[in-house]
CSV table of C-alpha atoms in Angstrom, one decimal:
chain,number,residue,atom,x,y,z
E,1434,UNK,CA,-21.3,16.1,17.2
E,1435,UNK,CA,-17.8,15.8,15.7
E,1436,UNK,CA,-14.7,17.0,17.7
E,1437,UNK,CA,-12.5,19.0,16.3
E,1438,UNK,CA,-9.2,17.0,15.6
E,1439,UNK,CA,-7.1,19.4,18.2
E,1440,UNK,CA,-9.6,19.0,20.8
E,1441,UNK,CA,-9.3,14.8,20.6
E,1442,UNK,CA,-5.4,14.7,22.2
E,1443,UNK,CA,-6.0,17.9,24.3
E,1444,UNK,CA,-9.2,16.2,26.8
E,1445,UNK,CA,-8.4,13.7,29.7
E,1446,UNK,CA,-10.1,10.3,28.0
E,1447,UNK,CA,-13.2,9.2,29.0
E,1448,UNK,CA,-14.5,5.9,30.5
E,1449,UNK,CA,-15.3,4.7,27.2
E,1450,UNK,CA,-11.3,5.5,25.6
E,1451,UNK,CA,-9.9,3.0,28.6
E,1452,UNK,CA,-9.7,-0.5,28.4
E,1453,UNK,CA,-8.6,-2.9,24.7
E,1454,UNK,CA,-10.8,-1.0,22.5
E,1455,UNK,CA,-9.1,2.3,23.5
E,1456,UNK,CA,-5.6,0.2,23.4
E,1457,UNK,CA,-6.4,-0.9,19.5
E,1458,UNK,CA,-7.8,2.2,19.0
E,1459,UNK,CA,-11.1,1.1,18.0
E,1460,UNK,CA,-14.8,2.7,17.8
E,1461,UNK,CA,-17.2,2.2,15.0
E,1462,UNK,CA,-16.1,4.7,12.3
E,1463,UNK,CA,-12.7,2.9,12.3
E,1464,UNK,CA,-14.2,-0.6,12.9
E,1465,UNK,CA,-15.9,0.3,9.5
E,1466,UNK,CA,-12.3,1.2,8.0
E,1467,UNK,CA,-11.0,-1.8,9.2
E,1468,UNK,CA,-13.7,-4.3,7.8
E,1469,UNK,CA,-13.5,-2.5,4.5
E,1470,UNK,CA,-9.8,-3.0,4.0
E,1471,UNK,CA,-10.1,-6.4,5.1
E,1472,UNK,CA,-13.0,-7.0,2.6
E,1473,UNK,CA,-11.6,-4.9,-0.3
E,1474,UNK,CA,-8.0,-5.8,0.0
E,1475,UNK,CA,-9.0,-9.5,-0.4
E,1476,UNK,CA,-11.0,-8.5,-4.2
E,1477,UNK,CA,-8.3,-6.5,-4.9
E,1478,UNK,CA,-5.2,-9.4,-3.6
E,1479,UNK,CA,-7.4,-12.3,-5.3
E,1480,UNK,CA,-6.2,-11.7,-8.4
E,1481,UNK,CA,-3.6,-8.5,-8.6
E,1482,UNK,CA,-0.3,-10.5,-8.0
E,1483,UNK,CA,-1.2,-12.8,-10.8
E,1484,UNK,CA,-1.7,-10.0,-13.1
E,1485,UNK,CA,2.3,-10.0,-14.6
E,1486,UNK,CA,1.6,-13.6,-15.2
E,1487,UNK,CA,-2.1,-13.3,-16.7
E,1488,UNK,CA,-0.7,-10.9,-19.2
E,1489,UNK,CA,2.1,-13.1,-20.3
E,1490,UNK,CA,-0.3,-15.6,-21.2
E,1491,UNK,CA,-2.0,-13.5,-23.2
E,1492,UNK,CA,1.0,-12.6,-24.8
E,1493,UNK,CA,1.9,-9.4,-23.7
E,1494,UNK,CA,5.7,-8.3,-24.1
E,1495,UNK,CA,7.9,-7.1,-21.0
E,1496,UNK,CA,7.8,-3.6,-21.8
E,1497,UNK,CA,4.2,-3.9,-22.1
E,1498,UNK,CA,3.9,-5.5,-18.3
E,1499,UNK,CA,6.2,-2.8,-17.0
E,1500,UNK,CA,3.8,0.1,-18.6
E,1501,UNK,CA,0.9,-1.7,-16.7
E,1502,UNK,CA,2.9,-1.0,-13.7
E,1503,UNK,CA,3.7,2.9,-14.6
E,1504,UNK,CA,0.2,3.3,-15.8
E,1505,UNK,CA,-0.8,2.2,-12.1
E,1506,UNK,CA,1.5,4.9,-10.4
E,1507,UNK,CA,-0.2,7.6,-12.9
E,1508,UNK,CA,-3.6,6.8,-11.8
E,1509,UNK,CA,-2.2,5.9,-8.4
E,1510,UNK,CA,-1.0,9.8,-8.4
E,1511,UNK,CA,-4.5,11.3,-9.7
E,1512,UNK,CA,-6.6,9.4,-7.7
E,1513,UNK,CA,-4.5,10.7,-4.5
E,1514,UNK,CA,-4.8,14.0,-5.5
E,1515,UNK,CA,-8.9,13.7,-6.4
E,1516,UNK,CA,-9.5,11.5,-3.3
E,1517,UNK,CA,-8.3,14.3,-1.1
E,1518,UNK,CA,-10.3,17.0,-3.1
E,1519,UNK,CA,-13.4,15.2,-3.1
E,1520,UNK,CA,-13.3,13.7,0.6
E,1521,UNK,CA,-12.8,17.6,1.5
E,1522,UNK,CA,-15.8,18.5,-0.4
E,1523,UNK,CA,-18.1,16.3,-0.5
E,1524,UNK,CA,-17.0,14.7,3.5
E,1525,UNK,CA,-14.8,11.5,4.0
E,1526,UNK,CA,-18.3,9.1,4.4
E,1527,UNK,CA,-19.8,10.0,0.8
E,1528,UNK,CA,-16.3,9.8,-0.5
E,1529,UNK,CA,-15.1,6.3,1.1
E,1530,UNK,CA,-18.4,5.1,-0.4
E,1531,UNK,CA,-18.1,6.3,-4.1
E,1532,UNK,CA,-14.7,4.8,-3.8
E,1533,UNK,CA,-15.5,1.3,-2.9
E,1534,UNK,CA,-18.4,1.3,-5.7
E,1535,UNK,CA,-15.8,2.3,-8.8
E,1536,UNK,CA,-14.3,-0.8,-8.5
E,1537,UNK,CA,-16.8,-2.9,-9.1
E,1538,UNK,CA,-17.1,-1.0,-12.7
E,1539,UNK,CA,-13.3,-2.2,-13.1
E,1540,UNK,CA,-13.6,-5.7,-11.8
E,1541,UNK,CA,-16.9,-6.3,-14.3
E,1542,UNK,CA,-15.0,-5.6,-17.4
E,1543,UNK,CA,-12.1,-7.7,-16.6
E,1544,UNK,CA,-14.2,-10.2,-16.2
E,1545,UNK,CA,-16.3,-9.6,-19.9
E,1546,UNK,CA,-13.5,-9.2,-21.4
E,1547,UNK,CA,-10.7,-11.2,-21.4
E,1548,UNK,CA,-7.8,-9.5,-23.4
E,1549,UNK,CA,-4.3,-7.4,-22.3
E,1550,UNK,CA,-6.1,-4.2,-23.8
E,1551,UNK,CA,-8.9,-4.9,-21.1
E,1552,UNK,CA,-6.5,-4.4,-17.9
E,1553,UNK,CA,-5.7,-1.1,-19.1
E,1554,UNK,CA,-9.4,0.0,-19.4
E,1555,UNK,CA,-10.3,-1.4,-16.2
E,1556,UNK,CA,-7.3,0.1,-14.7
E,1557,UNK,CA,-8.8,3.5,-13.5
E,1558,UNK,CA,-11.3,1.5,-12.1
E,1559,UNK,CA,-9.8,-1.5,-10.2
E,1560,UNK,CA,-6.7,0.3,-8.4
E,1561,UNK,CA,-9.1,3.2,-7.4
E,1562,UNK,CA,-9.7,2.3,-3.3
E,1563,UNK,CA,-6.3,2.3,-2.1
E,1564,UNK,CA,-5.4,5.2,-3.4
E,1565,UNK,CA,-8.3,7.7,-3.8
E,1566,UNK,CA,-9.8,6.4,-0.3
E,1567,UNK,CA,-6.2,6.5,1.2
E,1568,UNK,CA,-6.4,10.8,2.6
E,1569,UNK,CA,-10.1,10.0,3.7
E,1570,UNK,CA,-8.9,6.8,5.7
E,1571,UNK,CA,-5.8,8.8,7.0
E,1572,UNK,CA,-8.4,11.6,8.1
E,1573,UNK,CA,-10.8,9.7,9.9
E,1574,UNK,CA,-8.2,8.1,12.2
E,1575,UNK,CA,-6.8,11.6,12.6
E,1576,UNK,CA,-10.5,13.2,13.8
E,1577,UNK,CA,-11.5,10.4,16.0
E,1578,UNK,CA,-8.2,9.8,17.9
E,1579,UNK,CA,-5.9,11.2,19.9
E,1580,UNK,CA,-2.5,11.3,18.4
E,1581,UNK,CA,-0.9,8.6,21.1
E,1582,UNK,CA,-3.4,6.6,19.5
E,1583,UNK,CA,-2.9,6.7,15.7
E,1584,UNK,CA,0.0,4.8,15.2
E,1585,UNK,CA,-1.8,1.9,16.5
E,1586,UNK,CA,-4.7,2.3,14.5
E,1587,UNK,CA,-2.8,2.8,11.4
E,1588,UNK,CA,-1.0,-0.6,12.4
E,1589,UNK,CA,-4.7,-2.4,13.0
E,1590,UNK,CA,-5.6,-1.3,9.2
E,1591,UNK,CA,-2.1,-2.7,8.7
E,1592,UNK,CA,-2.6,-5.9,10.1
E,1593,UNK,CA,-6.1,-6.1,8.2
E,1594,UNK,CA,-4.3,-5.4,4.9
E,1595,UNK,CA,-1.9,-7.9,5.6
E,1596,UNK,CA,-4.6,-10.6,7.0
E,1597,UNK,CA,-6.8,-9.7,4.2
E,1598,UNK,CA,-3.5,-10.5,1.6
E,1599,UNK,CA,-2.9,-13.9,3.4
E,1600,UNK,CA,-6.1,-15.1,2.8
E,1601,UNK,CA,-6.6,-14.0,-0.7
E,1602,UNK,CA,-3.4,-15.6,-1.8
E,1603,UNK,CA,-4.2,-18.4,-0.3
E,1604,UNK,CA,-7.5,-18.4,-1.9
E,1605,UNK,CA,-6.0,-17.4,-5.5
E,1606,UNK,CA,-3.6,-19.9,-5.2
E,1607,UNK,CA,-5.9,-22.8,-4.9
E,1608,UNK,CA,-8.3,-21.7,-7.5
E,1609,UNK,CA,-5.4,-21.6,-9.7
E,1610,UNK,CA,-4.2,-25.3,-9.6
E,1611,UNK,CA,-7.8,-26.3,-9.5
E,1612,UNK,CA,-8.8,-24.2,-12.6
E,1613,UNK,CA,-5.7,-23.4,-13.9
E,1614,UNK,CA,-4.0,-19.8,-14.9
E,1615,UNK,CA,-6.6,-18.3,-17.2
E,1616,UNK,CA,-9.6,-19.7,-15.9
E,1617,UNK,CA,-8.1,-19.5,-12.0
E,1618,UNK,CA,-7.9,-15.7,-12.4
E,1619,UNK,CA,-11.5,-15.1,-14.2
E,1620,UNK,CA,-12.8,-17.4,-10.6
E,1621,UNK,CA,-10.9,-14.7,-8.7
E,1622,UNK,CA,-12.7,-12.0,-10.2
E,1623,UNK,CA,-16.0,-12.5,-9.8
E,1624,UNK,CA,-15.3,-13.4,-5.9
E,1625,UNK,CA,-13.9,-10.0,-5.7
E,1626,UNK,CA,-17.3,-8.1,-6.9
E,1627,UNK,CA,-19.0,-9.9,-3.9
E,1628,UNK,CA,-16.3,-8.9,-1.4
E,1629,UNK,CA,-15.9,-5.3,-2.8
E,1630,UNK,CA,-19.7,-5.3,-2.6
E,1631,UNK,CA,-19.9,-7.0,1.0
E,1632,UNK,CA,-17.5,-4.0,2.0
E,1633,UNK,CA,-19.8,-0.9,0.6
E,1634,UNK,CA,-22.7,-2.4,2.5
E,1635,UNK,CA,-20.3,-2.9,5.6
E,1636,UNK,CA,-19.4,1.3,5.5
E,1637,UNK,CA,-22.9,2.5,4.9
E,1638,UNK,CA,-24.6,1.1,8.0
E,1639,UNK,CA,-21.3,1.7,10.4
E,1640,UNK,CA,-19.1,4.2,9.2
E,1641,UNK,CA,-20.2,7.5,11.3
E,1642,UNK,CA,-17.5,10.0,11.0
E,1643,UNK,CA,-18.5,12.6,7.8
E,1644,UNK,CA,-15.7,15.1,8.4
E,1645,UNK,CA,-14.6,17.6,5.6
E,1646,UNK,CA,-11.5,20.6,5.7
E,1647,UNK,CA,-12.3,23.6,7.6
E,1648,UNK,CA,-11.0,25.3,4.7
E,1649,UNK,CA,-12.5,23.7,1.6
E,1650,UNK,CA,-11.1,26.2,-1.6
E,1651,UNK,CA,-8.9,23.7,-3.4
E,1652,UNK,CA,-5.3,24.3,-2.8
E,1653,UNK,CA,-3.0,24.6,-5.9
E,1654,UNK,CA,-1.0,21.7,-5.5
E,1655,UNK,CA,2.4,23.2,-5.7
E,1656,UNK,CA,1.6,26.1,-3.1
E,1657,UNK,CA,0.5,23.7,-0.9
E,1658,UNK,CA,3.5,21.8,-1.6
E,1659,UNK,CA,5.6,24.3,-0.3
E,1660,UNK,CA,3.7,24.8,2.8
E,1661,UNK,CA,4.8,21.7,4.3
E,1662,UNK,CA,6.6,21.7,6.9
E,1663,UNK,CA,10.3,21.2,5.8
E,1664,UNK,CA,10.7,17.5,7.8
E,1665,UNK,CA,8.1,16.3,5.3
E,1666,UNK,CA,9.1,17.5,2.6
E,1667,UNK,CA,12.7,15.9,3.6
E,1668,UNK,CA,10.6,12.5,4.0
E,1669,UNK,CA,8.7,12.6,0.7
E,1670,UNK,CA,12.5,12.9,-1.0
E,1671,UNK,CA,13.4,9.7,0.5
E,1672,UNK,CA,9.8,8.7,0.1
E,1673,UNK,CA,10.6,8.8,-3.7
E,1674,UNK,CA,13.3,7.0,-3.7
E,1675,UNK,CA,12.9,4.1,-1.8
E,1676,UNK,CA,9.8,3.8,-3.8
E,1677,UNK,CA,11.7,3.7,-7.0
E,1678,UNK,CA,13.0,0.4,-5.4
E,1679,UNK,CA,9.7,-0.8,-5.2
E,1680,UNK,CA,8.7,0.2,-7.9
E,1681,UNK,CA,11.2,-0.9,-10.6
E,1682,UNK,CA,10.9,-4.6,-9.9
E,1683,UNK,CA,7.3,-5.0,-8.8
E,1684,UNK,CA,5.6,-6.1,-11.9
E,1685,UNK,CA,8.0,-8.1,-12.4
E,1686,UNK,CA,9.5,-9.4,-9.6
E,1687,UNK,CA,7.1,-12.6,-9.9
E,1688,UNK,CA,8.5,-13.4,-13.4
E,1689,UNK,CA,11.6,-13.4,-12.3
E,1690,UNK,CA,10.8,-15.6,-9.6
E,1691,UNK,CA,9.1,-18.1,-11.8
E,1692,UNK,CA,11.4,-19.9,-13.6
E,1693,UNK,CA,13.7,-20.6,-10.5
E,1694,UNK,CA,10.5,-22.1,-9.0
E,1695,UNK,CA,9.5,-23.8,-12.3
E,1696,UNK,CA,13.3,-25.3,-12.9
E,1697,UNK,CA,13.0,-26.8,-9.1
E,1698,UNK,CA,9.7,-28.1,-9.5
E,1699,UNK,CA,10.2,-29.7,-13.2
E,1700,UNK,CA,13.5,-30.9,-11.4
E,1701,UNK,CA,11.6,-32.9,-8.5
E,1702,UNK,CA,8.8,-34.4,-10.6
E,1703,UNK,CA,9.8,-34.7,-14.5
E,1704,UNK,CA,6.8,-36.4,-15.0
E,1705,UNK,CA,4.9,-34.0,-14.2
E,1706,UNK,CA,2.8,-32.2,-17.1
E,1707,UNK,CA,3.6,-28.5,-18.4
E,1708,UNK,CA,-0.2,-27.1,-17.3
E,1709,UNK,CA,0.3,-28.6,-14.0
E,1710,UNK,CA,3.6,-27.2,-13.4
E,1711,UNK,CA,2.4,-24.1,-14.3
E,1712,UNK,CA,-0.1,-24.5,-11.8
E,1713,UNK,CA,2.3,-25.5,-8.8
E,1714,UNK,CA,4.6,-22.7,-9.8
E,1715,UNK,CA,1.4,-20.0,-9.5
E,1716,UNK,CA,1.0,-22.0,-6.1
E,1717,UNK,CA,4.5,-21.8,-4.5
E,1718,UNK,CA,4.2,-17.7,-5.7
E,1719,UNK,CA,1.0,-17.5,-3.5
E,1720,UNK,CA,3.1,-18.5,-0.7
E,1721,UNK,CA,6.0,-16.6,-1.1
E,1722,UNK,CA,3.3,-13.7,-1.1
E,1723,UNK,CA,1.3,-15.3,2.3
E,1724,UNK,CA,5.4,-15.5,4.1
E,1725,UNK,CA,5.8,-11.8,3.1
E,1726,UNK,CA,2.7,-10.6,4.5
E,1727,UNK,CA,2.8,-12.8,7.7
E,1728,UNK,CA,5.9,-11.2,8.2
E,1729,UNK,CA,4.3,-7.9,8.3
E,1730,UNK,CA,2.1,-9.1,10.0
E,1731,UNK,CA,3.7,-10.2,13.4
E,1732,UNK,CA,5.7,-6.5,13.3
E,1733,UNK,CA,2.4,-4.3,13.1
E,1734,UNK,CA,1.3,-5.0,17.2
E,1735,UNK,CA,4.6,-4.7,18.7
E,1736,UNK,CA,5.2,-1.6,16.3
E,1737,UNK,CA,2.3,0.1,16.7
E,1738,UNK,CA,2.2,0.0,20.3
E,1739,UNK,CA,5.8,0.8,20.5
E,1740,UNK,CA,5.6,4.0,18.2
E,1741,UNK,CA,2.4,5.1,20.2
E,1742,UNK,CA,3.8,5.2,23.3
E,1743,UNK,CA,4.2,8.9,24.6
E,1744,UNK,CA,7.4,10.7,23.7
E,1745,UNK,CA,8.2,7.6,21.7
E,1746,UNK,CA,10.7,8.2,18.8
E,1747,UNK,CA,9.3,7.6,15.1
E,1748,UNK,CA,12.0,8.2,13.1
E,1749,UNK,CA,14.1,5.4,13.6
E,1750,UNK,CA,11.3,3.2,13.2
E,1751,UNK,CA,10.8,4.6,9.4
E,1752,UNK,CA,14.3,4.6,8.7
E,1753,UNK,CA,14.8,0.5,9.4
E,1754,UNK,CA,11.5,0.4,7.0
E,1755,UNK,CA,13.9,2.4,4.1
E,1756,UNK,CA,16.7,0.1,4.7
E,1757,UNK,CA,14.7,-2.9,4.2
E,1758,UNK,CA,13.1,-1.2,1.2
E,1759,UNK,CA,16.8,-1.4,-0.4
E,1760,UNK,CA,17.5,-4.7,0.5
E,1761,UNK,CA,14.3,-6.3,-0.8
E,1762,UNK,CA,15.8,-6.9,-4.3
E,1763,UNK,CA,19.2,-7.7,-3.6
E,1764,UNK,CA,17.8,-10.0,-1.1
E,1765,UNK,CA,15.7,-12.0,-3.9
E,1766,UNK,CA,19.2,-11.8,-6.8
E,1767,UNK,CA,21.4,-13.2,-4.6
E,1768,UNK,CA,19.4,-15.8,-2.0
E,1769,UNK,CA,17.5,-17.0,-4.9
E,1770,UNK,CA,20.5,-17.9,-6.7
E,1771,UNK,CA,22.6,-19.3,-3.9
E,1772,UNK,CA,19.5,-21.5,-2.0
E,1773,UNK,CA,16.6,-21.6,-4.8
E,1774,UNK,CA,13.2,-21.8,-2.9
E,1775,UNK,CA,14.4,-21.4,0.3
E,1776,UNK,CA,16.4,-18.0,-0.6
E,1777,UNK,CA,13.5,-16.6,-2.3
E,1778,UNK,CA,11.5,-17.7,0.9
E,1779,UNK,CA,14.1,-15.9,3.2
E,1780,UNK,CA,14.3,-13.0,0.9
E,1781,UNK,CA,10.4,-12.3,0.7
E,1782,UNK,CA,10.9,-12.2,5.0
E,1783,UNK,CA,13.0,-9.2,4.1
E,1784,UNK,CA,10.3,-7.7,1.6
E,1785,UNK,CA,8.1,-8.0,4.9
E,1786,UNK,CA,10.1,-6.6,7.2
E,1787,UNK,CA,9.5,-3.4,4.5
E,1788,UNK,CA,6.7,-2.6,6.7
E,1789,UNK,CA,8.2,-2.3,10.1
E,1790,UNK,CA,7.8,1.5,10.5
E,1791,UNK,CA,4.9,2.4,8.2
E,1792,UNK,CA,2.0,2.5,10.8
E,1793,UNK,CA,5.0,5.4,12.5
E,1794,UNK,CA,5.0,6.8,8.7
E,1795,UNK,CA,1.8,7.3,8.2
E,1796,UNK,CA,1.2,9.5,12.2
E,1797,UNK,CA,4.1,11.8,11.1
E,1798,UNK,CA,2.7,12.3,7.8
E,1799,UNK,CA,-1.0,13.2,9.8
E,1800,UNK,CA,0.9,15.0,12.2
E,1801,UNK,CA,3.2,17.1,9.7
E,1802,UNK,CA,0.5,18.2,7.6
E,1803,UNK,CA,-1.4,21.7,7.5
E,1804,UNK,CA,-4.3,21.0,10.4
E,1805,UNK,CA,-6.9,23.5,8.1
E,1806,UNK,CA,-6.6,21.7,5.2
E,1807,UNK,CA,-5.4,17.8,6.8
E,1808,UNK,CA,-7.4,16.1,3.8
E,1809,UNK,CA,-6.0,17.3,0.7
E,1810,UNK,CA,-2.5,17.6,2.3
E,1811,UNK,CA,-2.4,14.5,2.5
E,1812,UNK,CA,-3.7,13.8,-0.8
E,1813,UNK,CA,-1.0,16.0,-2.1
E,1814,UNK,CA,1.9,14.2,-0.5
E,1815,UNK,CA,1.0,10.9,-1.6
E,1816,UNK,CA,0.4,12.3,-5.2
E,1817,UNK,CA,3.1,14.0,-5.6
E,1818,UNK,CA,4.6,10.8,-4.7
E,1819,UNK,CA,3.3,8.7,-6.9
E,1820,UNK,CA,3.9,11.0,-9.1
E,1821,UNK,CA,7.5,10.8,-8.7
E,1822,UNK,CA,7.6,7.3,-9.3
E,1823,UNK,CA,5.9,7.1,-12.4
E,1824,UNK,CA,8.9,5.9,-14.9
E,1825,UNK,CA,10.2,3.8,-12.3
E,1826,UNK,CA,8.4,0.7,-13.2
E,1827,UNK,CA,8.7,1.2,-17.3
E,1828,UNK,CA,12.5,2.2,-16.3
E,1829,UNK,CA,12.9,-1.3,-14.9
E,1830,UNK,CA,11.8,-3.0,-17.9
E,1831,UNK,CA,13.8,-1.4,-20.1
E,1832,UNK,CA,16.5,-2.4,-17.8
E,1833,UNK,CA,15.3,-5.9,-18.0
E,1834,UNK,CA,15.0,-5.6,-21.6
E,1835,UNK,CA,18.2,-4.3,-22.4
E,1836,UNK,CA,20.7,-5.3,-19.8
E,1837,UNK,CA,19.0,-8.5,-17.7
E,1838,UNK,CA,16.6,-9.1,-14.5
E,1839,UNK,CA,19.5,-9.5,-11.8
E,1840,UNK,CA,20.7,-6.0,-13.5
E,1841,UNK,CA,17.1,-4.5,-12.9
E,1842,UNK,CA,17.3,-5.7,-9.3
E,1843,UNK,CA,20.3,-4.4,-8.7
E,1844,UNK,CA,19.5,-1.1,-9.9
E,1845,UNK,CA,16.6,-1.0,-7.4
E,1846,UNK,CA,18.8,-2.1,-4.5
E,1847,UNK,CA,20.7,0.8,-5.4
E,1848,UNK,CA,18.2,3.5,-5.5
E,1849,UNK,CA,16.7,2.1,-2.4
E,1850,UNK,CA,19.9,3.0,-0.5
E,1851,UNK,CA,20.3,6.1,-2.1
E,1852,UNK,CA,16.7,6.9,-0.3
E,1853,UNK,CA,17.7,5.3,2.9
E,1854,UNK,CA,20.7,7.6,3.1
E,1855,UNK,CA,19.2,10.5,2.6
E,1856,UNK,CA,16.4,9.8,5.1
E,1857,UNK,CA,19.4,9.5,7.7
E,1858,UNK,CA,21.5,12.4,6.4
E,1859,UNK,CA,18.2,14.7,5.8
E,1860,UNK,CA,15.3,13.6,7.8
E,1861,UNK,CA,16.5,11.7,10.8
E,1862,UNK,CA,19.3,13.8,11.7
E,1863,UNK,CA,17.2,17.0,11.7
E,1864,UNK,CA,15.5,18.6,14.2
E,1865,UNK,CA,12.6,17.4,16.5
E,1866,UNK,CA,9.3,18.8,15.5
E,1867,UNK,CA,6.7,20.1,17.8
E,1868,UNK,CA,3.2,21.2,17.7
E,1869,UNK,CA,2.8,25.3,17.1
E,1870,UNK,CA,-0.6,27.0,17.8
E,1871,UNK,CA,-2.0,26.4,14.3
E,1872,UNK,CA,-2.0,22.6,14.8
E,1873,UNK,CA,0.5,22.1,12.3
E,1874,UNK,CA,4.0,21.4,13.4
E,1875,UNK,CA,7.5,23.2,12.9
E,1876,UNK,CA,10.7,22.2,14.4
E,1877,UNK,CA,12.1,22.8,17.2
């Protein structure tokens, strides 16, 4: 029998909800979650970050990289939107398991086909889970715990997104010097269809919760929109924002970083031949990945425990997450110019500390949303964010293209203040919000 989500926060806890499973917030259904973000994010982290790189070598322009990375925003924003349709229809069980089988559809034609024209194709495919399966996730932690409890287990799927990142980098990075680029990044692949595989076998024998909206009619997603309750909307503005600063530089953050790590290495060992250098640098960018997630990492207990402790205050939490949003790009222009490798390793402990307040993100975003209709809510709001954040990407290559990397990165910093300033002006200074009677929340 499922409870109804009110009913979880509202009952004394039982024998069961004491002890370290209740304190990690653990039972099967998000045991399940847990060992399918572990197992997916790893196909997925095995060989996304080598993407920018991959398409380089097969002679893809800049402009061409950064529309890779506002086509994955686009489909980022469609599959929120149809994940939390079809998870409210069809129940968040059947709908976490047609997501983790698309991208196997994705990860097969990469691997046929090896061309710049192929990414694109596989696209719709490959980048499906995170987002499509992101308001079914979001719902199943919001039916089977209490509220006190969600932060943490936000932070748990967290920490496994972050574990499963360290290990796939890792991984990725050796297959690359002992295969090379090309060949390194074909080897990543088809690991990733038996992980992504592993992980749909994993969810149907454990995962148990099969939830769907009370109210199932399909919202129009503008009406819904403007339903929210006005805190979130305040947060998705910022939202925006500080994701432009993501987004700008992320598909090509790595090429920028390359040639400070190539000039350092080639300056070390002259000797050295062109393929292997190429191989070290795709090395030393696997750990500058592995530093930013262990970062993350060590933050998500200490966080999560702090932002589920009753009456605890989420806000400032997410607004130290915004801040160092803004100063993940300034961070990498200006450390990796002064100290070389070691500023580029001190600034991607800054792109980690990025994370500090999302598991307290992601409980006001279940809490903030309509309780009759939690699924696509949510599904909404990360649309419409994605949605917002569509040109950001092809907007910082035609910076790069026109005016200079350092310029691009600067221009992220920039927008990522402008969000972090209007989180504290907007969303931070307003109002505390509390529960009303239709399980939604209003403030106070």
């Amino acid at each position: 029998m499922e409870e109804h989500p009110a009913s979880v926060g509202d009952r004394p806890p039982a024998p069961s909800e004491v002890g370290w499973r209740a304190w990690l917030a653990l039972n099967a259904s998000t045991g399940a979650l847990l060992a399918a973000i572990l197992l997916v994010g790893m196909g997925t982290e095995l060989w996304s970050p080598l993407m920018p790189e991959y398409l380089k070598d097969l002679e893809a322009p800049i402009l061409l990289i950064a529309l890779y990375g506002s086509a994955k925003d686009f489909l980022e924003g469609v599959n929120f939107y149809l994940g939390g349709i079809l998870a409210a229809r069809f129940n968040t069980r059947r709908a976490l398991l047609l997501f983790n089988a698309l991208p196997l559809i994705g990860l097969a034609l990469l691997l046929a086909w090896p061309s710049k024209y192929a990414v694109f194709v596989a696209l719709p495919f490959v980048g499906i889970w995170n987002s499509i399966a992101g308001p079914a996730t979001l719902r199943v932690v919001g039916d089977t715990l209490a509220e006190h409890r969600r932060p943490m287990a936000f932070s748990l799927q967290s920490i496994q997104k972050r574990v499963s990142s360290l290990l796939a980098y890792f991984a990725s990075a050796q297959l690359v010097l002992w295969l090379g680029e090309a060949a390194g990044v074909r080897a990543a692949l088809a690991v990733s269809i038996g992980l992504v595989t592993l992980s749909l076998l994993v969810q149907y024998h454990y995962m148990r919760t099969a939830a769907s909206d009370d109210v199932y009619t399909p919202r129009r997603p503008l009406a819904l929109l403007r339903q929210f309750d006005p805190n979130l909307r305040r947060l998705l503005v910022s939202d925006i924002c500080v994701r432009w600063c993501d987004a700008m530089p992320r598909e090509l953050l790595i090429l920028y970083c390359v040639p400070i790590l190539a000039t350092l290495l080639r300056g070390s060992a002259t000797q050295t031949p062109a393929d292997l250098t190429s191989a070290a640098v795709a090395f030393y960018v696997g750990v500058l990945l592995m530093v930013l997630n262990l970062t993350s990492l060590l933050l998500y207990l200490p966080v999560g425990h702090w932002a589920s402790r009753s009456g605890a205050a989420k806000k400032p939490l997410i607004g130290l997450t915004f801040v160092f949003f803004a100063l993940f790009p300034i961070a990498v222009v200006t450390l990796g110019d002064w100290a070389g490798t070691w500023g580029l390793l001190l600034a991607f402990v800054v792109g980690g500390l990025r994370e500090f307040g999302e598991p307290a993100r992601k409980a006001i975003i279940t809490e903030l949303v309509p309780a009759d209709c939690r699924t696509q809510a949510i599904g909404i709001y990360w649309a419409a964010r994605s949605a917002g954040i569509v040109p950001a990407s092809l907007a910082g290559g035609l910076i790069w293209y026109l005016a200079g990397p350092k310029q691009m990165l600067w221009c992220a910093g920039a927008v990522g203040v402008l969000g972090a300033v209007l989180f504290y002006l907007r969303f931070a200074g307003g109002r505390r919000p509390v529960a009303n009677t239709a399980g939604a929340l209003t403030e106070n």
